[in-house]
Short mmCIF file of N, CA and C in Angstrom, two decimals:
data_model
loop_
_atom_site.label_atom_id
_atom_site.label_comp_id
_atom_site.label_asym_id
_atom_site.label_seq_id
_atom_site.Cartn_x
_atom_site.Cartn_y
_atom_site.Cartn_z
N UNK L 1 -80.20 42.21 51.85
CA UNK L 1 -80.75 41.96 50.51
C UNK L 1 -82.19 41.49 50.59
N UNK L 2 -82.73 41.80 51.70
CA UNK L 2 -84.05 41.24 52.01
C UNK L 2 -84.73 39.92 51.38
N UNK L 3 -83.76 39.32 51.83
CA UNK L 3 -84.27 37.59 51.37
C UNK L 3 -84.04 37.39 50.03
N UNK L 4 -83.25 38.05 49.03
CA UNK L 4 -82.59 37.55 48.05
C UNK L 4 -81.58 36.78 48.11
N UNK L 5 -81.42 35.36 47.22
CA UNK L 5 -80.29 34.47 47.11
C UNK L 5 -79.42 34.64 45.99
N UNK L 6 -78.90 34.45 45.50
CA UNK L 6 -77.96 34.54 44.67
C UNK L 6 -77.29 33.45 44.43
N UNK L 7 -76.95 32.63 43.63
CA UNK L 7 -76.30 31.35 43.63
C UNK L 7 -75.60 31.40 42.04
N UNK L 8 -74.32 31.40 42.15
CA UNK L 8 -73.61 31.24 40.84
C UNK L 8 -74.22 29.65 39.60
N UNK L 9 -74.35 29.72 38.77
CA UNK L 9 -73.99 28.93 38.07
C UNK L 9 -73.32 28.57 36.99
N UNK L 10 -73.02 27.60 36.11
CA UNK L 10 -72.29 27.31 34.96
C UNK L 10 -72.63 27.94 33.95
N UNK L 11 -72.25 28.29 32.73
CA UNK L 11 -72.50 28.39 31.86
C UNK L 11 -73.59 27.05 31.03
N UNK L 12 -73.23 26.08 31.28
CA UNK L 12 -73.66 24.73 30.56
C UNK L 12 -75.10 24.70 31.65
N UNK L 13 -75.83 24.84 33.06
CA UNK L 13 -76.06 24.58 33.58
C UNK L 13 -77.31 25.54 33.25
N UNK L 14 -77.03 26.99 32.71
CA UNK L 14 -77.86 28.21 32.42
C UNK L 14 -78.38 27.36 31.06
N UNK L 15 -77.28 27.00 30.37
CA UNK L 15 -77.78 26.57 28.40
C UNK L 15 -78.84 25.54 28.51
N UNK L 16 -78.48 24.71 29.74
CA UNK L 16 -79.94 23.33 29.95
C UNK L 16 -81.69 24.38 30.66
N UNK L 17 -81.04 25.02 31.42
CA UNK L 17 -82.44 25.06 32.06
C UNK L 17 -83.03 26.47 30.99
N UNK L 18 -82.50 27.09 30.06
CA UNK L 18 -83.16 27.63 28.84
C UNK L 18 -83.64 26.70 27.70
N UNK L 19 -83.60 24.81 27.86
CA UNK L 19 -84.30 24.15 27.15
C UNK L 19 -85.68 23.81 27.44
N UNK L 20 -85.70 24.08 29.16
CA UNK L 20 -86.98 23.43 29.86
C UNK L 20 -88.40 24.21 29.49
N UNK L 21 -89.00 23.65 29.36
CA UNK L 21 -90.98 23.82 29.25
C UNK L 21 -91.14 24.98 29.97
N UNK L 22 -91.85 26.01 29.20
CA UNK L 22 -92.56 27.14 30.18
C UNK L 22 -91.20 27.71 30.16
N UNK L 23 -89.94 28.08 29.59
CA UNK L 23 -89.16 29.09 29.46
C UNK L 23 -89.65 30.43 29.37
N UNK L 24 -89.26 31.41 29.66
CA UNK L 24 -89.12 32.66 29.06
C UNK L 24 -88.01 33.39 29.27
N UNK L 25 -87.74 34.74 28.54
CA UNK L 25 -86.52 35.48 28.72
C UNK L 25 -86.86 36.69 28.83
N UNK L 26 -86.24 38.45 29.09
CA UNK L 26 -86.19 38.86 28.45
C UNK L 26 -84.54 39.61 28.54
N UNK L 27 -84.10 39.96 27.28
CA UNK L 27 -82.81 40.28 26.31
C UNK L 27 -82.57 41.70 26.99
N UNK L 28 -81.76 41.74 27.62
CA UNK L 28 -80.91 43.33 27.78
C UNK L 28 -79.97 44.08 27.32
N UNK L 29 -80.04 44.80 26.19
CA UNK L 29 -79.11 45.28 25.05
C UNK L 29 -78.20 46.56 26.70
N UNK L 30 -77.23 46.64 25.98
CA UNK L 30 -75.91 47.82 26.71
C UNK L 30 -76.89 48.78 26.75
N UNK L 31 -76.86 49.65 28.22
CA UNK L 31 -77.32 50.77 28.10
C UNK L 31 -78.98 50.67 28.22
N UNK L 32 -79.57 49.28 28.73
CA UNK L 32 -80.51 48.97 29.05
C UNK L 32 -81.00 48.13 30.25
N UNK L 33 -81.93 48.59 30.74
CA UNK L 33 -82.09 47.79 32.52
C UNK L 33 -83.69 47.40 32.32
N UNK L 34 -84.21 46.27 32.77
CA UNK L 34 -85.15 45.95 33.85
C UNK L 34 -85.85 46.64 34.27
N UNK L 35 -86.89 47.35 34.36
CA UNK L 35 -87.58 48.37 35.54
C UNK L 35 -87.74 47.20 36.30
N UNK L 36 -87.42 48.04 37.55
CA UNK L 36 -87.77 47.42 39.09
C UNK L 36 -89.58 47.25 39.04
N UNK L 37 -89.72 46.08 39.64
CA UNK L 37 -90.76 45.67 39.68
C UNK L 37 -91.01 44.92 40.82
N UNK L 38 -92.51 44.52 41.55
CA UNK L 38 -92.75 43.60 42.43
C UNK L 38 -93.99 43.01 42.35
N UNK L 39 -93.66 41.92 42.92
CA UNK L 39 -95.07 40.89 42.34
C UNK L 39 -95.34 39.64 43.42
N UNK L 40 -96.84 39.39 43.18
CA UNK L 40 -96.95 38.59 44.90
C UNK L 40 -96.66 37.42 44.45
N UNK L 41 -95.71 36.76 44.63
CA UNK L 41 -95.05 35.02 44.22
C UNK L 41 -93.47 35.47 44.53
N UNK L 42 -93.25 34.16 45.03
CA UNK L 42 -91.78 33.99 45.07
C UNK L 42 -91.53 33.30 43.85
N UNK L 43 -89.95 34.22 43.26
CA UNK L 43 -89.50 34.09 41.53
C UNK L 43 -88.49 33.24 41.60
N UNK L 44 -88.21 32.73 40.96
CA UNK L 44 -86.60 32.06 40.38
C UNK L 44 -86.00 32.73 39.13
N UNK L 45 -85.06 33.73 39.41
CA UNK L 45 -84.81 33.87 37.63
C UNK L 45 -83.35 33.63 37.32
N UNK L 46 -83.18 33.67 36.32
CA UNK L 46 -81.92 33.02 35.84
C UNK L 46 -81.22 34.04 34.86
N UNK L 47 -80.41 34.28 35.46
CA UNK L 47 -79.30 35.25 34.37
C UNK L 47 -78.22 34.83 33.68
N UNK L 48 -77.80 35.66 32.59
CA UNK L 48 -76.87 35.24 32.11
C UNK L 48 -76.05 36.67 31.34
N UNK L 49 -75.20 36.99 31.80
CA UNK L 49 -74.67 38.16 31.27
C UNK L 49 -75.10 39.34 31.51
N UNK L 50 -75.99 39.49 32.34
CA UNK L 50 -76.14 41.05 33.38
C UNK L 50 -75.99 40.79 34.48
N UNK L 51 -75.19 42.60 34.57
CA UNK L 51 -74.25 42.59 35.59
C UNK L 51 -74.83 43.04 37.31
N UNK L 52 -75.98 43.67 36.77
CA UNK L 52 -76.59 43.93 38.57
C UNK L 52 -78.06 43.74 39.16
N UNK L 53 -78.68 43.24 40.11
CA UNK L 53 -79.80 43.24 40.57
C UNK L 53 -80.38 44.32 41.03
N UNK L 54 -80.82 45.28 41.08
CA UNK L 54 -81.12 46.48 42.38
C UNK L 54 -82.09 45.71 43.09
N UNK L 55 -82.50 45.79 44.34
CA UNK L 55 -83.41 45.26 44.94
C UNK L 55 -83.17 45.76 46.62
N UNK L 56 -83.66 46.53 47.27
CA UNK L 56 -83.85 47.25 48.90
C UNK L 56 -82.98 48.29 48.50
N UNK L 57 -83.14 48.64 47.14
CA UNK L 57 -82.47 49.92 47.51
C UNK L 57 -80.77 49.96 46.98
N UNK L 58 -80.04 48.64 46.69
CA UNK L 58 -78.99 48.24 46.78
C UNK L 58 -78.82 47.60 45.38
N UNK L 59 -77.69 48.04 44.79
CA UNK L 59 -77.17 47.69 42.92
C UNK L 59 -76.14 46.37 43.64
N UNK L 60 -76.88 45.17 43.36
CA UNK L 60 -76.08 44.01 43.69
C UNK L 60 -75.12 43.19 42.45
N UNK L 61 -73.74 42.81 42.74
CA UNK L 61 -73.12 42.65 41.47
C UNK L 61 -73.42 41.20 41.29
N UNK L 62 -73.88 40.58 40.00
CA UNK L 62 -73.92 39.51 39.49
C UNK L 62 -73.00 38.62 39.11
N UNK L 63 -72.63 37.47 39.07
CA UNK L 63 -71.92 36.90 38.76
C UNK L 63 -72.29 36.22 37.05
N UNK L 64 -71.27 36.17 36.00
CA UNK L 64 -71.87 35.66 34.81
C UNK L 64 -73.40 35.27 34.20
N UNK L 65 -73.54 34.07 35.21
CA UNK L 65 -74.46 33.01 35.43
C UNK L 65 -75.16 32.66 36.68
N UNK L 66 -75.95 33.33 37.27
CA UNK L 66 -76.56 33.03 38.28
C UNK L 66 -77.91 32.75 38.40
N UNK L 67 -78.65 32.23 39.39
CA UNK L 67 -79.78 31.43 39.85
C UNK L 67 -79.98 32.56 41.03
N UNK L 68 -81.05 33.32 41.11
CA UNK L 68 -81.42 34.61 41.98
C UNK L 68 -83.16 34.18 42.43
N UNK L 69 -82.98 34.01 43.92
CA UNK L 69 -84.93 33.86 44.21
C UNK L 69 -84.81 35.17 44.94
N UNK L 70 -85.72 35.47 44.39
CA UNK L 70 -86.88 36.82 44.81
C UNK L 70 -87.66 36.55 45.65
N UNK L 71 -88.29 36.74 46.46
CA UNK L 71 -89.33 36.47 47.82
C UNK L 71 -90.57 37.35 47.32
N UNK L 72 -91.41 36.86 47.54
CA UNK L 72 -92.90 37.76 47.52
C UNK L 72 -92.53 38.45 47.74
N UNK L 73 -92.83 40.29 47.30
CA UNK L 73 -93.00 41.57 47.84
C UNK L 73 -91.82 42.22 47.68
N UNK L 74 -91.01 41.47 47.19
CA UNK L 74 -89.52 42.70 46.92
C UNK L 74 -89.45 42.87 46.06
N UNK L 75 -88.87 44.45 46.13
CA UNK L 75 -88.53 45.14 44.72
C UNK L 75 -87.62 44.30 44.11
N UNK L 76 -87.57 44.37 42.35
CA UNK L 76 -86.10 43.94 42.24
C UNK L 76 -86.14 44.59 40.32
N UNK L 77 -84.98 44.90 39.93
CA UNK L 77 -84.70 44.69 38.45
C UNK L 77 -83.38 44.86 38.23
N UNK L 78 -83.29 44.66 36.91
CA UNK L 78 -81.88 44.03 36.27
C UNK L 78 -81.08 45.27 35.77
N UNK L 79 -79.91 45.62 35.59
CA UNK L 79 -79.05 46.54 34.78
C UNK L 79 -78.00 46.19 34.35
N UNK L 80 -77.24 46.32 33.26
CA UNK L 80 -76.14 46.56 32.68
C UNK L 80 -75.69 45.42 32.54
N UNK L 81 -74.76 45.17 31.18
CA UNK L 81 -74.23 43.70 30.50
C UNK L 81 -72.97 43.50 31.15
N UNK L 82 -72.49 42.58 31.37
CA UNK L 82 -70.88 41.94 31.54
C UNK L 82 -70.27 42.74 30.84
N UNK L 83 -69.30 43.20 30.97
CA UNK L 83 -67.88 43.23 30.25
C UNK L 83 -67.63 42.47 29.15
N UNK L 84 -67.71 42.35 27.80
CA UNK L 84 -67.03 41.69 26.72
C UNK L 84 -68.63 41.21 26.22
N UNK L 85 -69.35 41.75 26.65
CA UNK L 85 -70.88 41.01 26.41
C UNK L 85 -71.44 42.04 25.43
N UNK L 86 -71.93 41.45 23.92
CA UNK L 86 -73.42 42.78 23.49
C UNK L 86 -74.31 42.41 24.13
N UNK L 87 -74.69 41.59 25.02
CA UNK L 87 -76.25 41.84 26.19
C UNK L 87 -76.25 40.99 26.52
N UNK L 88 -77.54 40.59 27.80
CA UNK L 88 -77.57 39.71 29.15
C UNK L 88 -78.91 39.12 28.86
N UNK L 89 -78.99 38.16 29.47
CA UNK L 89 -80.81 37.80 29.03
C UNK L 89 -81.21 37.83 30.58
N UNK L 90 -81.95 37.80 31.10
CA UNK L 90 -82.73 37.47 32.61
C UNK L 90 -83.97 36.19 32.20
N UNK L 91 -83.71 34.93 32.68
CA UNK L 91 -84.81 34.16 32.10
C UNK L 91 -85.44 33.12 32.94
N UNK L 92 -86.92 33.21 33.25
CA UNK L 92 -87.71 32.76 34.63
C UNK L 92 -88.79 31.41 33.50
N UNK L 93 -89.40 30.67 34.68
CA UNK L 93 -90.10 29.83 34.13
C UNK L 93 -91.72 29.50 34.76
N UNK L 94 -92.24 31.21 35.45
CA UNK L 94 -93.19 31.65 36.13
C UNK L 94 -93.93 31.74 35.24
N UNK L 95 -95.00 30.73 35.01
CA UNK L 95 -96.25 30.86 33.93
C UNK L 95 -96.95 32.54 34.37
N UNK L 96 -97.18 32.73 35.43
CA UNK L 96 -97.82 33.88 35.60
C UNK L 96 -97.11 35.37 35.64
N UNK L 97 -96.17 34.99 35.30
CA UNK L 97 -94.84 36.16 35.38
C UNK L 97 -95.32 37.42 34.75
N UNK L 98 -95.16 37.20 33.35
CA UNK L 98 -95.86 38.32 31.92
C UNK L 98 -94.24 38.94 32.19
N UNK L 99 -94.67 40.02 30.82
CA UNK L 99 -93.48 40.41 30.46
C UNK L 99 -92.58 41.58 31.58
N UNK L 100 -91.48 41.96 31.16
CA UNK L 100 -90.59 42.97 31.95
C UNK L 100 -90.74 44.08 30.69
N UNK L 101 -90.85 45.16 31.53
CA UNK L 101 -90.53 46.80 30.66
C UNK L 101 -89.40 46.91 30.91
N UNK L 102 -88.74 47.55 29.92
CA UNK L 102 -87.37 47.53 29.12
C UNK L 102 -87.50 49.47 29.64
N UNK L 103 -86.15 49.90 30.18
CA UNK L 103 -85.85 51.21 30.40
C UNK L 103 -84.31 51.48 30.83
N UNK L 104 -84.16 53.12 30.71
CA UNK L 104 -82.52 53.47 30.00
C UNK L 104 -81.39 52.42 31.49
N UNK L 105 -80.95 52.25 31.35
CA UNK L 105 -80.07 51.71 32.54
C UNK L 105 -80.10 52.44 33.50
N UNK L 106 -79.94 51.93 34.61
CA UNK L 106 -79.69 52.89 35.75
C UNK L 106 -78.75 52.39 36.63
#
């Protein structure tokens, strides 16, 4: 997974750190993914209700609620909602981040 972490978290644990300063999100409707992207900083992002990472090449399965670091220089983007979900948010607190392009799922 080329230096991707993955770390489950709570539901309650995702709802606090979407109160903190310098939030952002962005919303993944069904049938919508993330374009893969890479960027020079190591990320922290925070999911909640999408279901996969791609990143080396590899559709990694998500857990509900997870805490995912990205390493400088790797590919990575988001696809497809949970099960029982109308959509997933992906949400980082990288002042220099800028936004994610929105494209068909893959």
């Amino acid at each position: 997974m080329n230096g991707v972490g993955i770390h489950v978290l709570t539901s309650e644990m995702y709802g606090q750190l979407s109160k903190l300063r310098g939030w952002d999100e962005t919303k993944v409707a069904s049938g919508q993914a993330i374009e893969a992207h890479v960027h020079g900083f190591n990320a922290m992002y925070f999911t909640n209700g999408v279901k996969y990472l791609y990143s080396g090449g590899e559709k990694i399965p998500l857990p509900e609620c997870a805490a995912v670091f990205v390493p400088n220089g790797t590919q990575h983007g988001w696809s497809g909602v949970a099960k029982g979900r109308d959509g997933g948010v992906v949400g980082f607190l990288e002042a220099g981040h800028g936004g994610h392009n929105i494209v068909t799922e893959y």
